[in-house]
Short mmCIF file of C-alpha atoms in Angstrom, two decimals:
data_model
loop_
_atom_site.label_atom_id
_atom_site.label_comp_id
_atom_site.label_asym_id
_atom_site.label_seq_id
_atom_site.Cartn_x
_atom_site.Cartn_y
_atom_site.Cartn_z
CA UNK A 884 -24.08 -54.51 -36.45
CA UNK A 885 -24.85 -57.66 -34.26
CA UNK A 886 -22.96 -56.20 -31.30
CA UNK A 887 -25.02 -53.08 -31.49
CA UNK A 888 -28.47 -52.71 -29.67
CA UNK A 889 -29.37 -49.30 -31.11
CA UNK A 890 -27.62 -46.92 -33.46
CA UNK A 891 -28.30 -43.55 -33.99
CA UNK A 892 -27.23 -42.17 -37.56
CA UNK A 893 -27.04 -38.54 -39.07
CA UNK A 894 -29.93 -37.99 -41.37
CA UNK A 895 -30.55 -35.46 -44.09
CA UNK A 896 -34.43 -35.03 -44.69
CA UNK A 897 -36.41 -33.06 -46.79
CA UNK A 898 -38.78 -30.70 -45.02
CA UNK A 899 -41.92 -32.05 -46.53
CA UNK A 900 -41.06 -35.50 -45.52
CA UNK A 901 -40.76 -36.61 -49.36
CA UNK A 902 -37.41 -38.03 -48.75
CA UNK A 903 -34.48 -39.04 -46.15
CA UNK A 904 -30.85 -39.76 -46.52
CA UNK A 905 -28.55 -41.45 -43.96
CA UNK A 906 -25.79 -39.26 -44.18
CA UNK A 907 -22.70 -41.37 -42.88
CA UNK A 908 -19.98 -43.12 -44.16
CA UNK A 909 -19.54 -46.27 -42.03
CA UNK A 910 -15.71 -45.62 -41.40
CA UNK A 911 -14.20 -48.53 -39.60
CA UNK A 912 -10.76 -49.64 -38.44
CA UNK A 913 -10.09 -52.58 -40.50
CA UNK A 914 -8.40 -54.93 -37.59
CA UNK A 915 -11.11 -53.93 -34.96
CA UNK A 916 -13.83 -54.86 -37.62
CA UNK A 917 -12.58 -58.13 -38.40
CA UNK A 918 -11.97 -58.90 -34.71
CA UNK A 919 -15.50 -57.80 -34.00
CA UNK A 920 -16.86 -60.25 -36.47
CA UNK A 921 -14.56 -63.07 -35.40
CA UNK A 922 -15.98 -62.71 -31.87
CA UNK A 923 -19.45 -62.68 -33.37
CA UNK A 924 -18.60 -66.06 -35.14
CA UNK A 925 -17.53 -67.58 -31.93
CA UNK A 926 -20.83 -66.50 -30.17
CA UNK A 927 -23.09 -67.65 -32.97
CA UNK A 928 -21.30 -71.13 -33.19
CA UNK A 929 -21.45 -71.44 -29.49
CA UNK A 930 -25.46 -70.53 -29.41
CA UNK A 931 -26.36 -72.66 -32.23
CA UNK A 932 -24.46 -75.64 -30.60
CA UNK A 933 -26.06 -75.00 -27.22
CA UNK A 934 -29.58 -74.02 -27.90
CA UNK A 935 -31.76 -76.97 -28.19
CA UNK A 936 -34.55 -75.76 -30.70
CA UNK A 937 -33.07 -72.79 -32.78
CA UNK A 938 -36.24 -71.29 -34.26
CA UNK A 939 -35.48 -69.39 -37.30
CA UNK A 940 -37.00 -66.14 -38.66
CA UNK A 941 -40.21 -66.06 -40.87
CA UNK A 942 -39.68 -64.15 -44.34
CA UNK A 943 -40.76 -61.92 -45.20
CA UNK A 944 -41.14 -60.74 -41.44
CA UNK A 945 -44.51 -58.89 -42.15
CA UNK A 946 -47.44 -59.54 -44.31
CA UNK A 947 -47.53 -58.10 -47.84
CA UNK A 948 -50.76 -56.02 -47.09
CA UNK A 949 -49.18 -54.74 -43.80
CA UNK A 950 -48.01 -51.19 -43.93
CA UNK A 951 -44.65 -50.26 -42.26
CA UNK A 952 -45.23 -49.84 -38.70
CA UNK A 953 -45.13 -46.62 -36.92
CA UNK A 954 -41.96 -45.97 -34.88
CA UNK A 955 -43.38 -43.68 -32.45
CA UNK A 956 -46.34 -45.87 -31.57
CA UNK A 957 -44.70 -49.54 -31.55
CA UNK A 958 -40.88 -49.16 -31.20
CA UNK A 959 -40.11 -46.19 -29.14
CA UNK A 960 -40.88 -47.13 -25.97
CA UNK A 961 -39.72 -50.89 -26.16
CA UNK A 962 -36.56 -51.75 -24.70
CA UNK A 963 -34.57 -54.03 -27.13
CA UNK A 964 -33.15 -57.27 -26.13
CA UNK A 965 -29.46 -57.96 -25.39
CA UNK A 966 -27.04 -57.67 -28.55
CA UNK A 967 -24.44 -60.46 -29.05
CA UNK A 968 -21.24 -59.66 -27.28
CA UNK A 969 -18.60 -61.82 -26.24
CA UNK A 970 -17.70 -61.57 -22.70
CA UNK A 971 -14.04 -60.39 -22.85
CA UNK A 972 -11.24 -61.54 -20.32
CA UNK A 973 -10.30 -58.44 -17.91
CA UNK A 974 -6.77 -59.47 -17.89
CA UNK A 975 -6.05 -61.20 -21.29
CA UNK A 976 -8.36 -58.72 -23.20
CA UNK A 977 -7.42 -55.63 -21.24
CA UNK A 978 -5.85 -53.53 -24.01
CA UNK A 979 -9.41 -53.63 -25.78
CA UNK A 980 -11.67 -54.37 -23.04
CA UNK A 981 -13.02 -50.84 -22.70
CA UNK A 982 -13.80 -49.76 -26.31
CA UNK A 983 -13.96 -53.13 -28.39
CA UNK A 984 -17.92 -52.95 -29.06
CA UNK A 985 -18.19 -49.09 -29.35
CA UNK A 986 -19.44 -47.63 -32.57
CA UNK A 987 -16.09 -45.77 -34.03
CA UNK A 988 -13.90 -47.04 -31.06
CA UNK A 989 -11.18 -44.46 -30.06
CA UNK A 990 -12.66 -41.63 -31.85
CA UNK A 991 -12.00 -39.32 -28.97
CA UNK A 992 -8.28 -40.52 -28.27
CA UNK A 993 -5.85 -38.47 -30.31
CA UNK A 994 -3.22 -41.04 -29.33
CA UNK A 995 -4.78 -43.77 -31.55
CA UNK A 996 -6.94 -42.13 -33.92
CA UNK A 997 -6.37 -38.56 -35.81
CA UNK A 998 -9.43 -37.08 -34.48
CA UNK A 999 -13.17 -36.88 -35.43
CA UNK A 1000 -12.57 -37.23 -39.29
CA UNK A 1001 -11.75 -40.70 -38.29
CA UNK A 1002 -9.25 -41.27 -41.22
CA UNK A 1003 -5.92 -42.73 -39.65
CA UNK A 1004 -5.28 -45.12 -36.90
CA UNK A 1005 -2.18 -46.24 -34.89
CA UNK A 1006 -2.19 -49.18 -32.46
CA UNK A 1007 0.51 -50.54 -29.88
CA UNK A 1008 1.53 -53.97 -30.07
CA UNK A 1009 -0.62 -55.58 -27.11
CA UNK A 1010 -3.72 -53.97 -28.87
CA UNK A 1011 -2.76 -55.63 -32.26
CA UNK A 1012 -1.76 -59.07 -30.79
CA UNK A 1013 -5.32 -59.30 -28.73
CA UNK A 1014 -7.33 -58.15 -31.87
CA UNK A 1015 -5.50 -60.67 -33.67
CA UNK A 1016 -6.41 -63.59 -31.34
CA UNK A 1017 -10.04 -62.39 -31.42
CA UNK A 1018 -10.11 -62.42 -35.15
CA UNK A 1019 -8.65 -65.77 -35.55
CA UNK A 1020 -11.41 -67.74 -36.44
CA UNK A 1021 -11.94 -65.73 -39.59
CA UNK A 1022 -8.43 -65.50 -40.68
CA UNK A 1023 -6.33 -68.31 -42.55
CA UNK A 1024 -3.56 -70.48 -40.80
CA UNK A 1025 -1.55 -70.35 -44.09
CA UNK A 1026 1.81 -68.66 -43.92
CA UNK A 1027 3.62 -70.28 -46.96
CA UNK A 1028 2.61 -68.75 -50.24
CA UNK A 1029 3.66 -72.08 -51.97
CA UNK A 1030 0.20 -73.45 -50.93
CA UNK A 1031 -1.03 -71.34 -53.98
CA UNK A 1032 1.10 -72.91 -56.35
CA UNK A 1033 -1.22 -73.40 -59.67
CA UNK A 1034 -4.01 -71.91 -57.51
CA UNK A 1035 -3.40 -68.03 -57.67
CA UNK A 1036 -4.62 -65.75 -60.28
CA UNK A 1037 -1.99 -65.96 -62.99
CA UNK A 1038 -2.79 -69.86 -62.85
CA UNK A 1039 -6.43 -69.26 -63.34
CA UNK A 1040 -5.73 -66.67 -66.16
CA UNK A 1041 -3.73 -69.14 -67.96
CA UNK A 1042 -6.25 -72.13 -67.48
CA UNK A 1043 -8.99 -69.78 -68.80
CA UNK A 1044 -6.94 -68.64 -71.67
CA UNK A 1045 -6.03 -72.50 -72.64
CA UNK A 1046 -9.66 -73.46 -71.86
CA UNK A 1047 -8.86 -75.95 -69.18
CA UNK A 1048 -9.87 -76.43 -65.78
CA UNK A 1049 -7.58 -76.81 -62.89
CA UNK A 1050 -8.80 -79.53 -60.38
CA UNK A 1051 -11.08 -77.69 -57.87
CA UNK A 1052 -10.75 -74.44 -59.93
CA UNK A 1053 -13.18 -72.27 -62.00
CA UNK A 1054 -14.39 -73.31 -65.41
CA UNK A 1055 -14.87 -70.95 -68.18
CA UNK A 1056 -16.18 -70.58 -71.89
CA UNK A 1057 -13.12 -71.07 -74.56
CA UNK A 1058 -11.32 -67.66 -75.11
CA UNK A 1059 -9.73 -68.69 -78.27
CA UNK A 1060 -11.91 -70.77 -80.59
CA UNK A 1061 -9.78 -72.72 -83.01
CA UNK A 1062 -11.92 -74.88 -85.23
CA UNK A 1063 -9.09 -76.27 -87.45
CA UNK A 1064 -7.10 -77.64 -84.62
CA UNK A 1065 -7.78 -81.09 -85.10
CA UNK A 1066 -7.00 -80.69 -89.03
CA UNK A 1067 -3.47 -79.54 -88.26
CA UNK A 1068 -0.76 -80.84 -90.51
CA UNK A 1069 2.08 -82.99 -89.53
CA UNK A 1070 5.27 -80.90 -88.86
CA UNK A 1071 8.56 -81.06 -86.98
CA UNK A 1072 7.21 -80.81 -83.55
CA UNK A 1073 4.22 -83.31 -83.87
CA UNK A 1074 5.50 -85.95 -86.14
CA UNK A 1075 4.40 -89.23 -84.86
CA UNK A 1076 7.68 -90.59 -85.59
CA UNK A 1077 9.50 -88.23 -83.52
CA UNK A 1078 7.39 -88.01 -80.55
CA UNK A 1079 7.74 -90.44 -77.36
CA UNK A 1080 5.55 -89.93 -74.78
CA UNK A 1081 6.60 -91.64 -71.59
CA UNK A 1082 3.98 -90.36 -69.38
CA UNK A 1083 0.65 -88.46 -70.05
CA UNK A 1084 0.77 -84.61 -70.13
CA UNK A 1085 -1.46 -83.59 -67.33
CA UNK A 1086 -3.55 -80.48 -67.13
CA UNK A 1087 -1.02 -78.87 -64.35
CA UNK A 1088 1.94 -79.49 -66.72
CA UNK A 1089 0.40 -77.27 -69.49
CA UNK A 1090 -0.61 -74.49 -66.98
CA UNK A 1091 2.88 -74.38 -65.34
CA UNK A 1092 4.71 -74.71 -68.46
CA UNK A 1093 2.24 -73.33 -71.13
CA UNK A 1094 4.87 -72.58 -73.91
CA UNK A 1095 6.61 -76.02 -73.61
CA UNK A 1096 3.17 -78.24 -73.35
CA UNK A 1097 0.77 -76.31 -75.70
CA UNK A 1098 0.66 -75.73 -79.42
CA UNK A 1099 -1.25 -72.37 -79.08
CA UNK A 1100 -0.20 -70.54 -76.04
CA UNK A 1101 -2.44 -67.34 -76.52
CA UNK A 1102 -2.94 -64.76 -73.64
CA UNK A 1103 -1.00 -67.13 -71.22
CA UNK A 1104 0.58 -65.72 -67.85
CA UNK A 1105 3.63 -67.19 -66.56
CA UNK A 1106 3.47 -67.93 -62.80
CA UNK A 1107 6.26 -68.34 -60.37
CA UNK A 1108 7.68 -71.78 -59.60
CA UNK A 1109 8.38 -71.44 -55.85
CA UNK A 1110 8.74 -68.88 -52.97
CA UNK A 1111 11.36 -69.16 -50.45
CA UNK A 1112 10.75 -71.94 -47.73
CA UNK A 1113 9.11 -70.56 -44.56
CA UNK A 1114 10.60 -71.67 -41.44
CA UNK A 1115 7.73 -70.11 -39.17
CA UNK A 1116 6.01 -72.44 -37.08
CA UNK A 1117 2.68 -70.94 -35.54
CA UNK A 1118 2.57 -71.63 -31.74
CA UNK A 1119 -0.91 -72.80 -30.29
CA UNK A 1120 -0.19 -72.24 -26.59
CA UNK A 1121 0.27 -68.81 -25.52
CA UNK A 1122 2.22 -69.86 -22.27
CA UNK A 1123 5.02 -71.22 -24.36
CA UNK A 1124 8.31 -69.03 -24.48
CA UNK A 1125 8.77 -66.90 -27.43
CA UNK A 1126 11.68 -68.97 -28.80
CA UNK A 1127 10.66 -72.52 -28.37
CA UNK A 1128 11.77 -75.79 -30.07
CA UNK A 1129 8.57 -77.05 -31.66
CA UNK A 1130 8.39 -80.95 -31.67
CA UNK A 1131 7.37 -80.47 -35.52
CA UNK A 1132 11.05 -79.92 -36.31
CA UNK A 1133 13.18 -83.05 -36.81
CA UNK A 1134 16.35 -82.51 -34.87
CA UNK A 1135 19.74 -83.21 -36.80
CA UNK A 1136 21.86 -85.36 -34.39
CA UNK A 1137 25.45 -84.53 -34.07
CA UNK A 1138 26.46 -87.82 -32.46
CA UNK A 1139 27.86 -89.31 -35.73
CA UNK A 1140 29.38 -86.32 -37.03
CA UNK A 1141 33.23 -86.60 -37.57
CA UNK A 1142 35.09 -84.38 -35.46
CA UNK A 1143 37.92 -82.57 -37.06
CA UNK A 1144 39.83 -80.81 -34.42
CA UNK A 1145 43.51 -80.28 -35.21
CA UNK A 1146 45.97 -80.84 -32.34
CA UNK A 1147 47.58 -77.69 -30.97
CA UNK A 1148 51.51 -77.49 -31.19
CA UNK A 1149 53.25 -78.18 -27.99
CA UNK A 1150 54.70 -74.59 -27.63
CA UNK A 1151 50.98 -72.86 -28.13
CA UNK A 1152 49.26 -72.50 -25.11
CA UNK A 1153 45.53 -72.21 -24.86
CA UNK A 1154 44.12 -68.75 -24.70
CA UNK A 1155 41.95 -68.02 -21.80
CA UNK A 1156 39.60 -64.80 -21.09
CA UNK A 1157 40.37 -62.79 -17.93
CA UNK A 1158 37.65 -63.41 -15.20
CA UNK A 1159 36.53 -59.73 -15.46
CA UNK A 1160 35.30 -60.06 -19.01
CA UNK A 1161 31.40 -60.27 -19.37
CA UNK A 1162 29.42 -61.20 -22.57
CA UNK A 1163 27.70 -58.27 -24.39
CA UNK A 1164 23.97 -57.62 -23.50
CA UNK A 1165 24.22 -59.93 -20.58
CA UNK A 1166 21.55 -57.83 -18.50
CA UNK A 1167 19.37 -57.64 -21.60
CA UNK A 1168 16.46 -60.42 -21.35
CA UNK A 1169 16.34 -62.74 -24.59
CA UNK A 1170 12.49 -62.12 -24.95
CA UNK A 1171 9.77 -59.71 -23.30
CA UNK A 1172 6.05 -60.34 -22.95
CA UNK A 1173 5.58 -58.81 -26.31
CA UNK A 1174 8.25 -60.80 -28.39
CA UNK A 1175 6.16 -63.89 -29.20
CA UNK A 1176 3.15 -61.69 -30.16
CA UNK A 1177 5.43 -59.54 -32.22
CA UNK A 1178 6.78 -62.41 -34.08
CA UNK A 1179 3.07 -63.98 -34.67
CA UNK A 1180 2.01 -60.78 -36.12
CA UNK A 1181 5.08 -60.37 -38.29
CA UNK A 1182 3.63 -63.41 -40.09
CA UNK A 1183 -0.04 -62.62 -39.67
CA UNK A 1184 -2.12 -61.86 -42.93
CA UNK A 1185 -3.17 -58.27 -43.73
CA UNK A 1186 -4.28 -55.78 -41.77
CA UNK A 1187 -2.68 -57.47 -38.62
CA UNK A 1188 0.87 -57.28 -40.07
CA UNK A 1189 0.29 -53.34 -39.90
CA UNK A 1190 0.72 -51.18 -37.04
CA UNK A 1191 -0.97 -48.18 -38.63
CA UNK A 1192 -3.15 -47.42 -41.35
CA UNK A 1193 -6.17 -45.59 -42.81
CA UNK A 1194 -9.91 -46.46 -42.03
CA UNK A 1195 -11.91 -48.12 -44.66
CA UNK A 1196 -15.55 -48.10 -45.26
CA UNK A 1197 -17.20 -51.38 -43.61
CA UNK A 1198 -18.62 -52.55 -46.97
CA UNK A 1199 -15.03 -52.54 -48.57
CA UNK A 1200 -13.49 -54.95 -45.99
CA UNK A 1201 -13.53 -58.57 -47.19
CA UNK A 1202 -14.22 -61.01 -44.14
CA UNK A 1203 -14.36 -64.46 -46.03
CA UNK A 1204 -12.31 -63.99 -49.39
CA UNK A 1205 -9.37 -65.79 -48.14
CA UNK A 1206 -11.81 -68.90 -47.49
CA UNK A 1207 -12.68 -69.48 -50.95
CA UNK A 1208 -9.04 -68.80 -52.52
CA UNK A 1209 -7.91 -71.75 -50.52
CA UNK A 1210 -8.68 -75.36 -51.93
CA UNK A 1211 -12.11 -76.89 -50.93
CA UNK A 1212 -11.60 -79.11 -47.91
CA UNK A 1213 -11.92 -82.83 -48.70
CA UNK A 1214 -14.89 -84.67 -48.19
CA UNK A 1215 -17.27 -81.94 -48.72
CA UNK A 1216 -20.83 -82.25 -50.61
CA UNK A 1217 -21.00 -81.33 -54.39
CA UNK A 1218 -23.10 -78.11 -53.64
CA UNK A 1219 -20.08 -76.97 -51.36
CA UNK A 1220 -17.50 -77.51 -54.27
CA UNK A 1221 -19.71 -75.86 -56.53
CA UNK A 1222 -19.90 -72.78 -54.54
CA UNK A 1223 -16.08 -72.61 -54.18
CA UNK A 1224 -15.67 -72.64 -57.89
CA UNK A 1225 -18.44 -69.96 -58.53
CA UNK A 1226 -16.85 -67.62 -56.14
CA UNK A 1227 -13.51 -68.26 -57.65
CA UNK A 1228 -14.78 -67.86 -60.98
CA UNK A 1229 -16.39 -64.31 -60.03
CA UNK A 1230 -13.12 -63.54 -58.46
CA UNK A 1231 -11.20 -64.26 -61.60
CA UNK A 1232 -13.34 -62.26 -63.73
CA UNK A 1233 -13.42 -59.35 -61.55
CA UNK A 1234 -9.58 -59.39 -61.53
CA UNK A 1235 -9.54 -59.60 -65.34
CA UNK A 1236 -12.00 -56.90 -65.89
CA UNK A 1237 -10.36 -54.38 -63.33
CA UNK A 1238 -9.11 -51.22 -64.77
CA UNK A 1239 -7.25 -48.44 -62.75
CA UNK A 1240 -9.79 -45.83 -61.67
CA UNK A 1241 -10.05 -42.76 -63.49
CA UNK A 1242 -9.35 -39.50 -61.63
CA UNK A 1243 -12.76 -37.83 -61.20
CA UNK A 1244 -13.73 -34.63 -59.58
CA UNK A 1245 -15.72 -35.34 -56.19
CA UNK A 1246 -19.05 -33.81 -56.23
CA UNK A 1247 -21.04 -34.17 -52.84
CA UNK A 1248 -24.68 -34.28 -53.62
CA UNK A 1249 -25.70 -34.29 -49.99
CA UNK A 1250 -23.47 -31.22 -49.13
CA UNK A 1251 -25.47 -29.37 -52.05
CA UNK A 1252 -28.90 -30.48 -50.49
CA UNK A 1253 -27.91 -29.37 -46.99
CA UNK A 1254 -27.00 -26.19 -48.27
CA UNK A 1255 -30.50 -25.38 -49.58
CA UNK A 1256 -33.49 -24.30 -47.25
CA UNK A 1257 -35.41 -27.37 -48.26
CA UNK A 1258 -33.19 -29.94 -46.36
CA UNK A 1259 -32.60 -30.08 -42.68
CA UNK A 1260 -30.21 -32.40 -40.53
CA UNK A 1261 -30.80 -34.48 -37.41
CA UNK A 1262 -29.85 -37.39 -35.83
CA UNK A 1263 -32.24 -40.49 -35.95
CA UNK A 1264 -32.53 -44.02 -34.81
CA UNK A 1265 -31.56 -46.36 -37.75
CA UNK A 1266 -34.81 -48.03 -37.76
CA UNK A 1267 -36.87 -45.19 -37.67
CA UNK A 1268 -35.07 -43.84 -40.97
CA UNK A 1269 -35.59 -47.45 -42.48
CA UNK A 1270 -39.21 -47.31 -41.76
CA UNK A 1271 -39.30 -43.64 -43.31
CA UNK A 1272 -37.40 -44.77 -46.41
CA UNK A 1273 -39.64 -47.81 -47.03
CA UNK A 1274 -42.70 -45.63 -46.85
CA UNK A 1275 -41.35 -42.76 -49.17
CA UNK A 1276 -40.16 -45.57 -51.55
CA UNK A 1277 -43.55 -47.26 -51.74
CA UNK A 1278 -45.19 -43.62 -52.27
CA UNK A 1279 -42.79 -42.95 -54.72
CA UNK A 1280 -43.25 -46.09 -56.86
CA UNK A 1281 -46.90 -46.01 -56.47
CA UNK A 1282 -46.97 -42.68 -57.79
CA UNK A 1283 -45.16 -43.81 -60.98
CA UNK A 1284 -47.86 -46.59 -61.47
CA UNK A 1285 -50.64 -44.40 -61.01
CA UNK A 1286 -49.09 -41.67 -63.30
CA UNK A 1287 -49.35 -44.43 -66.26
CA UNK A 1288 -53.05 -44.85 -65.08
CA UNK A 1289 -52.40 -48.52 -64.30
CA UNK A 1290 -55.14 -49.31 -62.08
CA UNK A 1291 -54.91 -53.14 -62.66
CA UNK A 1292 -51.28 -53.31 -61.30
CA UNK A 1293 -51.20 -53.67 -57.56
CA UNK A 1294 -47.87 -52.99 -55.51
CA UNK A 1295 -47.73 -54.49 -52.12
CA UNK A 1296 -45.90 -53.32 -49.12
CA UNK A 1297 -43.27 -55.78 -49.55
CA UNK A 1298 -42.61 -54.23 -53.19
CA UNK A 1299 -43.93 -57.09 -55.20
CA UNK A 1300 -45.75 -56.01 -58.41
CA UNK A 1301 -48.86 -58.07 -58.93
CA UNK A 1302 -51.62 -57.81 -61.57
CA UNK A 1303 -55.07 -57.76 -59.95
CA UNK A 1304 -56.79 -59.48 -62.94
CA UNK A 1305 -55.71 -61.45 -66.04
CA UNK A 1306 -54.41 -58.88 -68.18
CA UNK A 1307 -55.16 -58.18 -72.02
CA UNK A 1308 -52.11 -58.11 -74.57
CA UNK A 1309 -52.69 -54.28 -74.80
CA UNK A 1310 -52.63 -54.06 -71.13
CA UNK A 1311 -49.63 -56.36 -70.67
CA UNK A 1312 -47.74 -53.88 -73.06
CA UNK A 1313 -48.72 -50.81 -71.30
CA UNK A 1314 -47.84 -52.21 -67.91
CA UNK A 1315 -44.14 -52.85 -69.01
CA UNK A 1316 -41.65 -50.88 -66.78
CA UNK A 1317 -38.06 -50.15 -67.50
CA UNK A 1318 -35.11 -51.78 -65.88
CA UNK A 1319 -34.52 -48.59 -63.51
CA UNK A 1320 -38.26 -49.00 -61.91
CA UNK A 1321 -37.63 -52.65 -61.11
CA UNK A 1322 -34.16 -52.06 -59.95
CA UNK A 1323 -35.34 -49.46 -57.66
CA UNK A 1324 -38.19 -51.87 -56.38
CA UNK A 1325 -35.86 -54.71 -55.96
CA UNK A 1326 -33.50 -52.46 -53.87
CA UNK A 1327 -36.46 -51.19 -51.71
CA UNK A 1328 -37.63 -54.76 -51.36
CA UNK A 1329 -34.39 -55.85 -49.95
CA UNK A 1330 -34.27 -52.68 -47.59
CA UNK A 1331 -37.76 -53.47 -46.36
CA UNK A 1332 -36.78 -57.06 -45.49
CA UNK A 1333 -33.61 -55.91 -43.72
CA UNK A 1334 -35.55 -53.12 -41.91
CA UNK A 1335 -38.58 -55.26 -41.09
CA UNK A 1336 -36.18 -57.98 -39.47
CA UNK A 1337 -34.89 -55.27 -37.16
CA UNK A 1338 -38.28 -54.08 -36.30
CA UNK A 1339 -39.16 -57.69 -35.24
CA UNK A 1340 -35.87 -57.50 -33.03
CA UNK A 1341 -36.97 -54.27 -31.52
CA UNK A 1342 -40.37 -55.53 -30.84
CA UNK A 1343 -38.76 -58.41 -29.05
CA UNK A 1344 -40.37 -61.02 -31.28
CA UNK A 1345 -36.90 -62.47 -32.03
CA UNK A 1346 -33.51 -62.14 -30.27
CA UNK A 1347 -30.38 -61.22 -31.66
CA UNK A 1348 -29.05 -64.52 -32.68
CA UNK A 1349 -32.31 -65.41 -34.52
CA UNK A 1350 -31.89 -61.63 -36.20
CA UNK A 1351 -28.22 -62.40 -37.40
CA UNK A 1352 -29.03 -65.80 -38.50
CA UNK A 1353 -32.01 -64.50 -40.58
CA UNK A 1354 -29.86 -61.74 -42.16
#
C-alpha cells in the first residue's frame, strides 16, 4: 500500500525453491481502509499540484532481456524512500493518530478488535467521526435517494429490456427482437382516430411507467416513485453548534399569521406555576462534543453509519463504485462520459448475472501443503517473494515451451512470447498454446510489472508518489 515502506508477509515455499506462495489474506477494517485511501488522495493531489515537473515512471521498468534482480545483492541493504503519509493533527486526529497507518491496526487491542484472527471490529464514536472526515474525499455527498430516480438498477434493467437508453445511462443490445412490430394491425389502443397525443412520449416516461407507455413490456421492473424527503443538511464548518439554523432553510414568517386567541371569561383566573417548579432535564446539556458527529455519521454512507462490523478482504472493498453510479458531471469531455457509461454497463450486467453463491465445503490447499514435509513457512519481504515468483514463473513457462521442442519461440523476462524467425505454417500450428498458458503468461506479466515498479522504488530510482502514479 502507498502508506507502507516495507511489508513482511508469511510465505509458504517448496524446499527446492520451485514455487512460493504468499500465505496471507489481506483482512482490513473497512472504514479504516477507505480513510487511508482518502488521505492518499489528498496527498497525491497536493503533490501533483505543487511539484513543478512530475516525471512519470517508464514502463516496463526493466528491459525485456534483463533477468529479475537479486534481492540480497541489490535491495537488501538499500534504505527505501519515504512512504506517502498525511501529517495528522495531534488534537483533531488524536483518536486514530497512533495506529492509522499501521498494518492491521489495533490487532493487539481486544477492546476494538476480537484478537489475532482479526475478524470483527468495534469503534467508538470519536474514532468513526475522525475516519469519516479523513475519508470524505472518496465518499459521496448525496444523502437523498431521490437523486437516483430513473438512474438505479431497476430503471437500467427496464431500459435494457425495452431497448432504450436513459440519458447518461448504459446502452445494450436488444433483449427482445420483434421483427413484426412495424406491421402490427390497428386495434382499440393504437387506432389513429382514437389517439390524441398532446406531447411527445419521452424515454423517461416509458421507463417510469412501462405498462402504460409500451406495447410490449417484457422483463420490465417497476421502480419506486420517490422516497420521503430528507431534511438533513450537511454542515461544512465543524465549529458550528450541533443544532444550527442553516441559511439554506427558508424561514416561514409568522408576522402575518392570524392570531386566534379566545378571550378568557371574567370569572377564570390565569393559572401560574409555583416558583419552585423547574423544567425537566434542566441540568442536561442540549448537545455534547459528539452530537454533531453522531448526526453526521447517522446519515453517512456505509460503512461509516456502523459502529461495528466484520473485517473484509482489501480487494473486496469498493473505493470508487459510488462515483460512476452518479450522473456524469456536466461539461466533461466525451471520453469521460463514455467511461461512465461503460462502467455502468458492467455494473448492470454483473447485477443481472449475479446468482446467490452455492454452499461449498471449504478446502484449504495451503494447509494441506504445509502439513507435508516438502513445504516450509517463513516471513519474507513482499518484494523478495515477488522476485522469486517472477523467476519461478519464467522457469515454469520456459519448461512448457521447451517440452514441445519449440526452439524458435523466445519468452523474454517481461513474459512476452516472440518468434525468433519468420515461422512456416507447420511451425505456426505447432507453436499454438492453449488459453491456460496465455492466461498464466499475462498474469505473470502483470505481476512482473508491479514487482519491478516496487523494485525501482526500493532502489531509490523513483519516489512513492511516482510509484503510486505509475501503478
